[in-house]
Amino acid sequence: MPLRSCLLLSMALVISEASAQYELGAALGVYRNSLQPRKSDGHASAQFWHVSNPGLIASVFYRERGNKHTNLGFELQYTRKSFHARYSDGGLAGSYGTDAHVDLDLLHVNITLETKLNERGNAVIRFGPQLGFKLGGWMTGESWVSVPYNYSRSAFQHQAIPDFGGDLRFLLGMGFRSGAKSGSGVSFDPFLSAAIGSILKEAPGAKGMEYGMRLGFFLLREKTTLTQWVDRKTPTPPSGPNW
């Protein structure tokens, strides 16, 4: 290989490696939460009220900054939801239901794409799915069962939650950064999150919307990003015809 070609290739590798950046950070914020029942095709019904607002949200995140237009990010997000719920189902043969106050702890794994709004990348649009998992929680209230010639109620207190769990959501938000040139910085992240799945696992289910803002602190690292590392570890496909 000619000397000039070797020099150009070496410079390209150095520039590519120098441009590899990612953020590691944590954020705290507040959000407002709404809950409504989904439409029922049968006799199932649900009501939600006393939804605790505003709620607190905490997260840790990894966000790549090496690409020119769009970057990948991952986030672990914790929220606690508190509300009162009444849901029931049944028919001519009988019915059953629950009336309780619920405190639900959730962890969402956010997989996001960030699209730059300016050349410096200090303003972005962020979007992607949120995969929710139940960490724990409690409910206090009563349940009932009604069948012909028999009606029974049972009260419970601080009981584990069988009927609520994690949900699938879609996140749409923005990000504003400052101070990144010094190796660390702060971020301001307003967001909107819409439920695709339901936290209520009994019919008819639930839907809802969250919106809020977070203030974060991050460290900027000049190292190989996760996607670059995966790309290097991925075997080169064999040569052959183009499919």
Short mmCIF file of C-alpha atoms in Angstrom, two decimals, residues 75-79 81 104-111 128-136 164-171 193-201 210:
data_model
loop_
_atom_site.label_atom_id
_atom_site.label_comp_id
_atom_site.label_asym_id
_atom_site.label_seq_id
_atom_site.Cartn_x
_atom_site.Cartn_y
_atom_site.Cartn_z
CA GLU A 75 -32.02 4.17 30.30
CA LEU A 76 -33.21 2.50 33.50
CA GLN A 77 -36.14 4.50 34.88
CA TYR A 78 -37.85 4.07 38.25
CA THR A 79 -41.33 5.39 39.05
CA LYS A 81 -47.52 5.08 40.99
CA LEU A 104 -46.92 0.25 42.50
CA ASP A 105 -43.13 0.37 41.92
CA LEU A 106 -42.08 0.09 38.27
CA LEU A 107 -38.79 -0.15 36.39
CA HIS A 108 -38.76 0.76 32.70
CA VAL A 109 -35.97 -0.02 30.27
CA ASN A 110 -35.95 2.79 27.72
CA ILE A 111 -34.37 2.19 24.30
CA GLY A 128 -38.39 4.97 21.50
CA PRO A 129 -40.07 2.12 23.42
CA GLN A 130 -40.18 1.70 27.19
CA LEU A 131 -40.32 -1.88 28.51
CA GLY A 132 -41.88 -1.94 31.99
CA PHE A 133 -41.38 -4.43 34.83
CA LYS A 134 -42.97 -4.57 38.26
CA LEU A 135 -40.46 -4.18 41.10
CA GLY A 136 -43.00 -4.50 43.89
CA PHE A 164 -50.98 -4.95 38.31
CA GLY A 165 -47.62 -5.08 36.57
CA GLY A 166 -45.28 -3.48 34.09
CA ASP A 167 -46.49 -2.03 30.80
CA LEU A 168 -45.16 -1.19 27.37
CA ARG A 169 -44.97 2.52 26.62
CA PHE A 170 -43.69 4.86 23.91
CA LEU A 171 -41.49 7.80 24.88
CA SER A 193 -44.97 8.89 27.56
CA ALA A 194 -48.03 7.06 26.20
CA ALA A 195 -49.17 3.63 27.39
CA ILE A 196 -49.39 0.93 24.72
CA GLY A 197 -49.80 -1.95 27.18
CA SER A 198 -51.76 -1.97 30.44
CA ILE A 199 -50.59 -1.94 34.06
CA LEU A 200 -53.96 -3.53 35.00
CA LYS A 201 -53.76 -7.18 34.00
CA GLU A 210 -47.43 10.69 31.49
#
